[in-house]
Short mmCIF file of C-alpha atoms and ligand atoms in Angstrom, two decimals:
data_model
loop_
_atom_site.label_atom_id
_atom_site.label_comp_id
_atom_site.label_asym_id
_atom_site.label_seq_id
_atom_site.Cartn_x
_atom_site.Cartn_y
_atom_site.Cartn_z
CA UNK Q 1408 8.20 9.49 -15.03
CA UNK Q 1409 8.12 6.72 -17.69
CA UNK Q 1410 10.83 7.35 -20.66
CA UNK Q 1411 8.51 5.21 -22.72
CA UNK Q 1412 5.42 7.05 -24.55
CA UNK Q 1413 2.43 6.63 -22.79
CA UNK Q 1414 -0.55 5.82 -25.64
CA UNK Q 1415 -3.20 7.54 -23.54
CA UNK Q 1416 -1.45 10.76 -23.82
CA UNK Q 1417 -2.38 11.18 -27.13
CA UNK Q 1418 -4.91 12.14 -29.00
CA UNK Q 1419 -6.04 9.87 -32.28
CA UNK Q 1420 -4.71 12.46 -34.43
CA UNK Q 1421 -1.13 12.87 -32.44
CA UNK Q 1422 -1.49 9.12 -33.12
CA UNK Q 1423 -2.33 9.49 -36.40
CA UNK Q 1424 0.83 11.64 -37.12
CA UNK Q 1425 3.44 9.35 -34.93
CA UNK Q 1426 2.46 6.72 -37.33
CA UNK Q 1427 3.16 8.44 -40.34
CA UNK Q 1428 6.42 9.03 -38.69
CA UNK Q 1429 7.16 5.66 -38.58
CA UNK Q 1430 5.65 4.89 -42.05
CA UNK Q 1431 2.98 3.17 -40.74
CA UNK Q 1432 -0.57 3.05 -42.78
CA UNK Q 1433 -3.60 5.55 -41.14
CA UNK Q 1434 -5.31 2.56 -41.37
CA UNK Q 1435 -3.62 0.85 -38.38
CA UNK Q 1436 -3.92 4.20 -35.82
CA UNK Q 1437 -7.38 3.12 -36.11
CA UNK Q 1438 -7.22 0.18 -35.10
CA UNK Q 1439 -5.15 0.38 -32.46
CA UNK Q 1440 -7.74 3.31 -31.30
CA UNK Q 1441 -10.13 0.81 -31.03
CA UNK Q 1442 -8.36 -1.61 -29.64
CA UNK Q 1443 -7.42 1.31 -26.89
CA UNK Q 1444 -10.93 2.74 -26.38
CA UNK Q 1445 -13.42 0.33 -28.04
CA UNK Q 1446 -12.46 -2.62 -26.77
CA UNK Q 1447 -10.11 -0.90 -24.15
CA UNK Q 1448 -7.19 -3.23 -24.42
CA UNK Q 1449 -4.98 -3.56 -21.70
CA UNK Q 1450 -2.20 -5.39 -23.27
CA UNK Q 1451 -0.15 -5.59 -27.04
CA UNK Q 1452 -0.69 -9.17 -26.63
CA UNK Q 1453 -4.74 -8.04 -26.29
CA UNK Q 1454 -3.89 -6.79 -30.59
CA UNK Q 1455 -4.06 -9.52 -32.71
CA UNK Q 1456 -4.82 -7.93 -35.59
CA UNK Q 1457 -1.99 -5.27 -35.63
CA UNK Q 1458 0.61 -6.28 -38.00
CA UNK Q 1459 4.56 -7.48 -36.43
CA UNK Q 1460 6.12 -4.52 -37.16
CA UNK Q 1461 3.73 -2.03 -35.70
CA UNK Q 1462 3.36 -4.28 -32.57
CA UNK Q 1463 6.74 -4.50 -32.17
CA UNK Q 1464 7.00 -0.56 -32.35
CA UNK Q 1465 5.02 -0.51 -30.24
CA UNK Q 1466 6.11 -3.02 -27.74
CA UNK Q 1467 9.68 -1.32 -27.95
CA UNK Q 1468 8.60 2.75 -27.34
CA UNK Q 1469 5.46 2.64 -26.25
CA UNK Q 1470 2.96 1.51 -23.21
CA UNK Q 1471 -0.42 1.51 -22.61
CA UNK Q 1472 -0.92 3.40 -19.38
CA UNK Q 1473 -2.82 1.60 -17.25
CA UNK Q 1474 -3.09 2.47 -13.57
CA UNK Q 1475 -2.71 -1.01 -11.52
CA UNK Q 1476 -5.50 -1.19 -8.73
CA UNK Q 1477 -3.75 -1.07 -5.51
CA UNK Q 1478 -7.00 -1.31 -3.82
CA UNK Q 1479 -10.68 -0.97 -4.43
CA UNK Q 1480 -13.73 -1.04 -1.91
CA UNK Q 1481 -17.11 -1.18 -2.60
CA UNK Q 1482 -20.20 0.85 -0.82
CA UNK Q 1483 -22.55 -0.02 1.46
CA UNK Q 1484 -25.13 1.72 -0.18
CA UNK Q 1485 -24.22 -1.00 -3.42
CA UNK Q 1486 -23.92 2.15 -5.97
CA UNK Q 1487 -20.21 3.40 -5.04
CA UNK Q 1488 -16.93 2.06 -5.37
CA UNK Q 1489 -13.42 3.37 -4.71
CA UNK Q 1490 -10.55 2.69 -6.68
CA UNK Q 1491 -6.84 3.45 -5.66
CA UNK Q 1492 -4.74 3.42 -8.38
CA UNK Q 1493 -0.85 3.36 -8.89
CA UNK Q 1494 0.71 5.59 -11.42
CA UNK Q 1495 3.77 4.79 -12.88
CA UNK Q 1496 6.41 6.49 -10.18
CA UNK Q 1497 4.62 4.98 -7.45
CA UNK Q 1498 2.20 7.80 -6.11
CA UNK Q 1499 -1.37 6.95 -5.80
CA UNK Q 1500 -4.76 8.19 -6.86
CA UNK Q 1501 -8.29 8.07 -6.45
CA UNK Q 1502 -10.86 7.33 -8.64
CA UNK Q 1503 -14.76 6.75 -7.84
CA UNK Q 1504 -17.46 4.92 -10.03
CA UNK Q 1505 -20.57 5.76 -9.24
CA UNK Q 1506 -24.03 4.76 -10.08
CA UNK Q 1507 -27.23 6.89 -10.28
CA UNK Q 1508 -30.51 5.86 -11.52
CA UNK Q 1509 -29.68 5.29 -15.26
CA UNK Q 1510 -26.34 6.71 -16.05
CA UNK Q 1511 -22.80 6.00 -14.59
CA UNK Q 1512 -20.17 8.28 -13.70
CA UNK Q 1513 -16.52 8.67 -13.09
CA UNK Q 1514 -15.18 10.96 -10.71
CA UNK Q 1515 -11.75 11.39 -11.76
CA UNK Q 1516 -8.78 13.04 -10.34
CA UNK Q 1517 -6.65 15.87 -12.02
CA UNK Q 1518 -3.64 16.14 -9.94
CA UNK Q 1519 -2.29 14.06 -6.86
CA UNK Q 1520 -3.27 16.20 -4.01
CA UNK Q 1521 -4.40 19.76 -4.10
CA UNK Q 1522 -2.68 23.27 -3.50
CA UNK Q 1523 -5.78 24.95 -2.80
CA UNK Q 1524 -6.14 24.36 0.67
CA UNK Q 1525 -10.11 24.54 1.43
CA UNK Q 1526 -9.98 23.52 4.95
CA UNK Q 1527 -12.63 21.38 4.86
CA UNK Q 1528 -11.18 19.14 1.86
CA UNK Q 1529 -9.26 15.84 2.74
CA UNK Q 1530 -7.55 16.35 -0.68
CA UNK Q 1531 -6.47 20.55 0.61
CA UNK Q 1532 -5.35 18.81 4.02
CA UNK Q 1533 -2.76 16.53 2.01
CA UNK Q 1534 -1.13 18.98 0.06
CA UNK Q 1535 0.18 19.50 -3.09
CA UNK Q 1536 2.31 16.54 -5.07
CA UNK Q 1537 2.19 16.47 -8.84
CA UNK Q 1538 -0.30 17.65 -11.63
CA UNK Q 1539 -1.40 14.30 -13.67
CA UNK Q 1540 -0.37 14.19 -17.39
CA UNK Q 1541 -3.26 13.60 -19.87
CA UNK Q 1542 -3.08 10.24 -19.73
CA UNK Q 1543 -3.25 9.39 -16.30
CA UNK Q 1544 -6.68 11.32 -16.54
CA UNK Q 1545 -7.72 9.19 -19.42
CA UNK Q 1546 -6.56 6.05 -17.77
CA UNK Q 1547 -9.03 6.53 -14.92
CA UNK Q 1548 -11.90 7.05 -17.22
CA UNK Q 1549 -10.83 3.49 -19.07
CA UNK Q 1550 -10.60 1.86 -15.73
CA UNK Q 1551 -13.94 2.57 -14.92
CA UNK Q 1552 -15.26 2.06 -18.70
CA UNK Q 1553 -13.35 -1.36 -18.53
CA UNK Q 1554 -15.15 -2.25 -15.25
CA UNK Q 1555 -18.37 -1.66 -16.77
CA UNK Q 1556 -18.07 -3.97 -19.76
CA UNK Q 1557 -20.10 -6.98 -20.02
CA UNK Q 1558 -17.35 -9.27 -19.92
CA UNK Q 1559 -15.44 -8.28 -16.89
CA UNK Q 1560 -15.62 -9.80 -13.73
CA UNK Q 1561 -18.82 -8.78 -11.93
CA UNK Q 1562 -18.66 -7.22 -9.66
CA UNK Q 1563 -18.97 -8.34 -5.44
CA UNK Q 1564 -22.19 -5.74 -5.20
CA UNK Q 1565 -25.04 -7.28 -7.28
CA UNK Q 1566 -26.18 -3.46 -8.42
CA UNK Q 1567 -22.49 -2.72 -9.49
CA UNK Q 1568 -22.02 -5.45 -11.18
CA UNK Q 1569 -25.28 -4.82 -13.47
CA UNK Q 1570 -22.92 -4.18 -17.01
CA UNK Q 1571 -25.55 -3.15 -18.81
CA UNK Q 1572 -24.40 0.53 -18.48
CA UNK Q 1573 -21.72 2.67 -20.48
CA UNK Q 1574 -19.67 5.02 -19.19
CA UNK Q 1575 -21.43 8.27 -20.24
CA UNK Q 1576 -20.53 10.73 -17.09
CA UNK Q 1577 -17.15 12.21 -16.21
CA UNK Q 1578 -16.74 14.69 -13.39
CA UNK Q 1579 -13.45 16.35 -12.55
CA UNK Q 1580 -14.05 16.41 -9.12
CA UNK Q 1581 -12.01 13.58 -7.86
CA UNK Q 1582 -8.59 14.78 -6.34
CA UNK Q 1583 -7.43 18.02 -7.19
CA UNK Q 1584 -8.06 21.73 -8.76
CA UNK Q 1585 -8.65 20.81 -12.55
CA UNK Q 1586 -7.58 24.21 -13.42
CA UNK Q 1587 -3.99 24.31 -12.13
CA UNK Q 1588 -3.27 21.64 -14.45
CA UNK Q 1589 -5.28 23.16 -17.32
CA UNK Q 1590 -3.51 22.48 -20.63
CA UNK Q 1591 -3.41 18.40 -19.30
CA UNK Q 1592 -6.67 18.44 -18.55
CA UNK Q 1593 -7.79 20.18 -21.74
CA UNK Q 1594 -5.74 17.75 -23.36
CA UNK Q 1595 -7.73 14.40 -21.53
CA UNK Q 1596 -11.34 15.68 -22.47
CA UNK Q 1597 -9.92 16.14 -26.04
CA UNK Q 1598 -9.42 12.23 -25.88
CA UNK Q 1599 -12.32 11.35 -23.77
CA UNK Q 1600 -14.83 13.06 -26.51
CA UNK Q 1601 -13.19 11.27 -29.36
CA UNK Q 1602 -16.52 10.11 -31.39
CA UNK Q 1603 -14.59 6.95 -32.33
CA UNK Q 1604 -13.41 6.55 -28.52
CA UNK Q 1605 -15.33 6.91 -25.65
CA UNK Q 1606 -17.28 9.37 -26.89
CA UNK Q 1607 -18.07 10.86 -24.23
CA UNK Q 1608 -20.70 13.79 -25.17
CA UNK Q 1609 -18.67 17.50 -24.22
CA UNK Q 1610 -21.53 18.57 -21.71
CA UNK Q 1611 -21.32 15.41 -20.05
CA UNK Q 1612 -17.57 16.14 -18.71
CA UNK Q 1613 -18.31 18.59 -15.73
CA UNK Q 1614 -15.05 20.64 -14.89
CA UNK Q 1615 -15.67 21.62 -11.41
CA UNK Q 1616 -13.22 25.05 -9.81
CA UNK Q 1617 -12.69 25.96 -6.82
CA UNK Q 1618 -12.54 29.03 -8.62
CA UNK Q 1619 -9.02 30.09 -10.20
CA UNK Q 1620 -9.94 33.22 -12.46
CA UNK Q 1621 -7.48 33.00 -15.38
CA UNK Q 1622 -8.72 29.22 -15.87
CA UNK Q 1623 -12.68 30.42 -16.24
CA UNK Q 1624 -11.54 33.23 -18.66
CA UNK Q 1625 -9.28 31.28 -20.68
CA UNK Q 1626 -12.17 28.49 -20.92
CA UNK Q 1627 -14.28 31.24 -21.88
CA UNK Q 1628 -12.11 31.96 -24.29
CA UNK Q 1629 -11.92 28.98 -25.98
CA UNK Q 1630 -15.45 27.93 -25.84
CA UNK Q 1631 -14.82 24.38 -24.96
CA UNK Q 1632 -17.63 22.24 -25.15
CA UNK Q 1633 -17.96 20.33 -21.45
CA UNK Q 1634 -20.08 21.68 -18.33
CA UNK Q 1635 -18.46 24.30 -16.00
CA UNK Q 1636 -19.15 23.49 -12.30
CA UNK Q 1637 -17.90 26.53 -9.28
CA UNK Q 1638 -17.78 25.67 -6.04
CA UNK Q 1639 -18.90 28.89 -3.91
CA UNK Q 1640 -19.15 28.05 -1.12
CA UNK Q 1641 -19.33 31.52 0.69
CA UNK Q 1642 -21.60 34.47 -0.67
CA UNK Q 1643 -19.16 37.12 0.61
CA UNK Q 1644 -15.21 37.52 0.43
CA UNK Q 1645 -14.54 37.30 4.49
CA UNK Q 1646 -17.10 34.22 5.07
CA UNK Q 1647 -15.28 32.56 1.53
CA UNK Q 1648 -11.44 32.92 2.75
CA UNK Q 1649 -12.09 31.64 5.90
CA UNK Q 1650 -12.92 28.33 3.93
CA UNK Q 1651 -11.52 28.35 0.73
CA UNK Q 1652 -7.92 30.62 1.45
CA UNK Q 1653 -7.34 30.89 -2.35
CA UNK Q 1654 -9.99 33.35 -2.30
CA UNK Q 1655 -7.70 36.06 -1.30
CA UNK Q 1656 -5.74 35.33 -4.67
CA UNK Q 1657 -8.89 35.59 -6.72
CA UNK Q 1658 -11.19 37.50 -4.82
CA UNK Q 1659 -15.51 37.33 -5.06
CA UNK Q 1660 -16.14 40.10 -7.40
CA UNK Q 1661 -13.54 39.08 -9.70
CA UNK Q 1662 -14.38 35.37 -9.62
CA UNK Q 1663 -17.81 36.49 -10.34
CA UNK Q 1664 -17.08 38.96 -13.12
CA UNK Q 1665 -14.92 35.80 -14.62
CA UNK Q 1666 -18.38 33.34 -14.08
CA UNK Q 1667 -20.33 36.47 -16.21
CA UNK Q 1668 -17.76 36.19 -19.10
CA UNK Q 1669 -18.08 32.63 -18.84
CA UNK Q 1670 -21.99 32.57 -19.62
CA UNK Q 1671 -22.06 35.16 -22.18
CA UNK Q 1672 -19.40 34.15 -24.03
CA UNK Q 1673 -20.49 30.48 -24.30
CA UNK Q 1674 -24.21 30.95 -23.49
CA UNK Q 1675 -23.87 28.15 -20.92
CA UNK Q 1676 -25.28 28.06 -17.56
CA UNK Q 1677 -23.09 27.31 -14.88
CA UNK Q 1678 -23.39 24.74 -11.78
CA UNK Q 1679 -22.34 26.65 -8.56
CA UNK Q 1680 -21.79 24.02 -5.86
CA UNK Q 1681 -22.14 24.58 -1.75
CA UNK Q 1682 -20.73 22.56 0.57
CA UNK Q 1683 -23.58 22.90 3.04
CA UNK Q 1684 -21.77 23.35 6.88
CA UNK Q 1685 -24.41 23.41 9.89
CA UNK Q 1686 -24.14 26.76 11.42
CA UNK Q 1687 -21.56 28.22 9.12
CA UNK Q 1688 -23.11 28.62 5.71
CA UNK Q 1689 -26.49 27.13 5.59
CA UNK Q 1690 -28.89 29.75 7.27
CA UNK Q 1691 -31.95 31.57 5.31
CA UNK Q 1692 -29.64 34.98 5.26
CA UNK Q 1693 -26.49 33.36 3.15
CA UNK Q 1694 -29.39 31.72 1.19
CA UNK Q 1695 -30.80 35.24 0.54
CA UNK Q 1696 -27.28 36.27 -0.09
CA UNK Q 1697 -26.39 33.31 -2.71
CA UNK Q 1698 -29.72 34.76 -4.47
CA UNK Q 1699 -28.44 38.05 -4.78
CA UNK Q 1700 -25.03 37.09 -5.61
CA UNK Q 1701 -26.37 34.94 -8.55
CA UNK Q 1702 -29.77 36.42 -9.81
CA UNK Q 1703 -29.84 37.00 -13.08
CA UNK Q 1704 -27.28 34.88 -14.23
CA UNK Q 1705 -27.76 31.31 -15.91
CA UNK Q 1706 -27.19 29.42 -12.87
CA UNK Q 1707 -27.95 25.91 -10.97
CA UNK Q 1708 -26.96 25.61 -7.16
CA UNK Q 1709 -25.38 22.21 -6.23
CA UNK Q 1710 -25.92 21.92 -2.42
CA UNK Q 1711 -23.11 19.48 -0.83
CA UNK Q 1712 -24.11 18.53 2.54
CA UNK Q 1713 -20.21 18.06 4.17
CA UNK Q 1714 -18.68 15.16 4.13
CA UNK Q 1715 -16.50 14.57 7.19
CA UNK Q 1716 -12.77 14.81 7.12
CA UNK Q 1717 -9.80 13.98 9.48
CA UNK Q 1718 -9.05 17.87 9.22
CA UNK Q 1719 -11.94 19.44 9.78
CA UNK Q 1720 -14.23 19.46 12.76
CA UNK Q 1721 -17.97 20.93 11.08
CA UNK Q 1722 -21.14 18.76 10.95
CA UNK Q 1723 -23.54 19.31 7.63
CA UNK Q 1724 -26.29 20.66 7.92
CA UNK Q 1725 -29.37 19.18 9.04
CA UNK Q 1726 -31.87 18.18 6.13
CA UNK Q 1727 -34.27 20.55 7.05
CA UNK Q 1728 -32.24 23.33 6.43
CA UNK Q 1729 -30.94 22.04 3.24
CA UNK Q 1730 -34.95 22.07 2.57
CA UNK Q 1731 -35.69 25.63 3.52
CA UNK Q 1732 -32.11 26.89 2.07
CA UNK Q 1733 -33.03 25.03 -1.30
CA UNK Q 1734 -36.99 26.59 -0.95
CA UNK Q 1735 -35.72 30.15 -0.61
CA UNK Q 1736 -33.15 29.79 -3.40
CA UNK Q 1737 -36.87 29.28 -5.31
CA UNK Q 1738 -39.52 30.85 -4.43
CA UNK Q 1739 -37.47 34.27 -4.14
CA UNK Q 1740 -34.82 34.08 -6.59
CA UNK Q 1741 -35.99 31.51 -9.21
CA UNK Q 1742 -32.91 29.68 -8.56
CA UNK Q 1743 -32.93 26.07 -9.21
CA UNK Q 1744 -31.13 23.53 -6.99
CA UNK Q 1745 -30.28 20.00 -6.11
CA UNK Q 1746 -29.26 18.46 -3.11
CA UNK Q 1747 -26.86 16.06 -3.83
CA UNK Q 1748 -27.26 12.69 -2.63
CA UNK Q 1749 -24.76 11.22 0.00
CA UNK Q 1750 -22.82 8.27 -1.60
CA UNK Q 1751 -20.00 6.54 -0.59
CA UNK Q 1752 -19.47 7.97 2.74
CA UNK Q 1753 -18.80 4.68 4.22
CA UNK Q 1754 -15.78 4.47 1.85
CA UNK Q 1755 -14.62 8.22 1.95
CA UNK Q 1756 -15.99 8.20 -1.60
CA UNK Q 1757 -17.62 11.08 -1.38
CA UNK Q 1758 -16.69 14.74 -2.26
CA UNK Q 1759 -13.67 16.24 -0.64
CA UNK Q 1760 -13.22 12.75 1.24
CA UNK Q 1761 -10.44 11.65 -1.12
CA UNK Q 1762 -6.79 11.34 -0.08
CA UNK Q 1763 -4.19 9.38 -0.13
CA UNK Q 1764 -1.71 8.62 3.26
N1 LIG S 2203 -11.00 21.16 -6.85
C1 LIG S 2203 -12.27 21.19 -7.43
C2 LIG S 2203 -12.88 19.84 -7.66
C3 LIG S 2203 -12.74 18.79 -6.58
S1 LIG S 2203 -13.72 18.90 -5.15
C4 LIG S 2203 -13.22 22.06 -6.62
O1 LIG S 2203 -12.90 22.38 -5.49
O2 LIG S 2203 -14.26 22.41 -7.15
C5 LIG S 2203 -15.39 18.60 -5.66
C6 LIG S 2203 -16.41 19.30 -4.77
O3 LIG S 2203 -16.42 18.72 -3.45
C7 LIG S 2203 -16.12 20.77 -4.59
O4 LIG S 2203 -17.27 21.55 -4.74
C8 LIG S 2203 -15.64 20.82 -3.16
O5 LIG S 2203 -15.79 22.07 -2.58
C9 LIG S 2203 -16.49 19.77 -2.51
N2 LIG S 2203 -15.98 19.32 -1.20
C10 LIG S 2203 -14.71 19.35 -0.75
N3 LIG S 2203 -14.63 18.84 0.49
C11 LIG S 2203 -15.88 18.49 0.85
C12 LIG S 2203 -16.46 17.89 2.02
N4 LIG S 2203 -15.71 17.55 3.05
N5 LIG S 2203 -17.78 17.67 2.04
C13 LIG S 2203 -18.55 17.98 0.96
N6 LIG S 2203 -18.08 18.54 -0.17
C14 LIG S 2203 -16.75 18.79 -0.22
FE1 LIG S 2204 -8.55 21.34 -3.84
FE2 LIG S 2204 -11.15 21.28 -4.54
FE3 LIG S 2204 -10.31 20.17 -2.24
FE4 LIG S 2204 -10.33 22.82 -2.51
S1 LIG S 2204 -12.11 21.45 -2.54
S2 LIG S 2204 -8.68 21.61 -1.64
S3 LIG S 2204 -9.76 23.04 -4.63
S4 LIG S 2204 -9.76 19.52 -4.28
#
């Protein structure tokens, strides 16, 4: 890990403080917050207007963390791209742009690899590494900000390279169980809604679980302003564990009794996503059950057709299934749905298709 301090782990008012420290004036923590997320500096040399003594300061016990791109590969489909990034002892991540009709988001990892072990999950087939420190969340959020501004290089794909857009959507759903590493990730989105950063609006960051309990109540708890996404996958205990092991740790009912604190203490609905697996999860009876499982509660059902996987040998379901799945989630529960739209495949960019060899 790097001995220097890494400026992305902290937030403006940690910043604020440090400076003091060094009998520095508030004055220049702001601008070098701008410099970091405003104009989203790579460089002391990009900071003109800092004065010599704070630069060199700087220069001498700090860095700006950002992740070199070791590679990067751009969809097909002209709305994806990939980014594998370096962190600082030499393990790589993965970090996805992509672009929807009007608004651009960053799927960003929380950890390298994953403990968790869904079967179907290139990330679960990797293993476990390392959790990511706050700043090597943050850095992935820059990188994609940074490729979005007007005056980088545009793009090779003509619809990626459009810069009108700002980086308005981050989903922790990249590589990794967001939260295991809870208090870094906390920590990230405390930087990433900065309203003189990136300013990134709390509902917009979408925290997605495979569903560890004492993370849901604890974010319950707190009330934290950013969107809570579950991923279910299974309407009963046995058909869960079969696909998502950790289940047996925090079983249905519990996880479910956590997902009811969650929505009455913070009056938020909940996104509930379902990897959609032909002949394993997708027929009008698990649909029936989802209903059941969920009725009542403030609830949207995120339907994940599977992406494929080295690991894993299941096809996704057909379309038409998705159709009468999503239909009876409706018209008999009053459960809304989306089916969510297959990008990146060509790229393994899409979900649960992100590793590292
Ligand atoms: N660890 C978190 C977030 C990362 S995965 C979680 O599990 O929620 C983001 C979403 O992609 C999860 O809902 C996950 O179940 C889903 N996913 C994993 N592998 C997939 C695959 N092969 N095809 C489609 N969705 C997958
Ligand atoms: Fe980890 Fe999520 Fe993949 Fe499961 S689906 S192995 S929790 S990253």
């Amino acid at each position: 890990m790097p001995s220097q301090l890494n400026l992305y782990d902290l937030t403006r008012e940690e910043l604020r403080q440090r400076f003091v420290r060094w009998g520095f004036s508030p004055f220049h923590t702001e601008r070098l917050w701008n410099y970091l997320y405003l104009e989203l500096a790579d460089s002391f040399a990009a900071m003109p207007d800092l004065p010599a003594k704070v630069r060199a300061r700087l220069v001498s016990e700090t860095q700006i963390g950002v992740l070199p791109t070791a590679l990067e590969t751009d969809s097909r489909d002209g709305f994806t791209r990939k980014y594998l990034l370096t962190l600082t002892d030499q393990e790589k991540i993965e970090t996805v742009l992509m672009r929807f009709t009007g608004r651009v988001t960053a799927c960003v990892s929380s950890q390298v690899g994953c403990a968790m072990g869904c079967v179907f999950c290139a990330t679960g087939q990797m293993g476990y590494t390392r959790h990511l420190t706050p700043g090597e969340i943050v850095a992935q959020a820059v990188h994609v900000a940074r490729a979005l501004r007007p005056k980088s290089p545009a793009g090779k794909c003509h619809r990626l390279g459009d810069t009108s857009a700002r980086l308005r959507n981050v989903v922790l759903m990249g590589m990794g169980e967001p939260l295991h590493n809870y208090d870094a990730v906390m920590h990230a989105i405390d930087i990433l809604r900065d309203p003189n950063g990136l300013a990134l609006a709390g509902e917009r960051i979408t925290v997605s679980t495979v569903g560890v309990v004492p993370g849901i109540l604890r974010l319950a708890q707190e009330k934290r302003p950013l969107s809570l996404a579950v991923s279910l996958h299974a309407a009963t205990q046995a058909e869960r564990v079969a696909l998502v092991p950790v289940a047996k740790k925090w079983p249905l009912d519990e996880l479910m009794a956590a997902c009811r604190t969650y929505s009455t203490e913070t009056g938020r609905r909940i996104f509930y996503e379902w990897t959609l697996i032909e002949g394993k999860n997708d027929s009008p009876g698990q649909a029936r059950e989802v209903g059941r499982l969920l009725h009542g509660l403030p609830a949207q059902v995120n339907l994940i057709p599977l992406n494929p996987t080295a690991g894993y040998a299941g096809a996704p379901t057909r379309s038409e299934a998705a159709r009468i799945f999503q239909r009876i989630l409706a018209d008999e529960f009053g459960l809304p749905s989306t089916v969510r739209q297959r990008r990146g495949i060509d790229i393994a960019a899409g979900c649960g298709q992100l590793a590292v060899g």
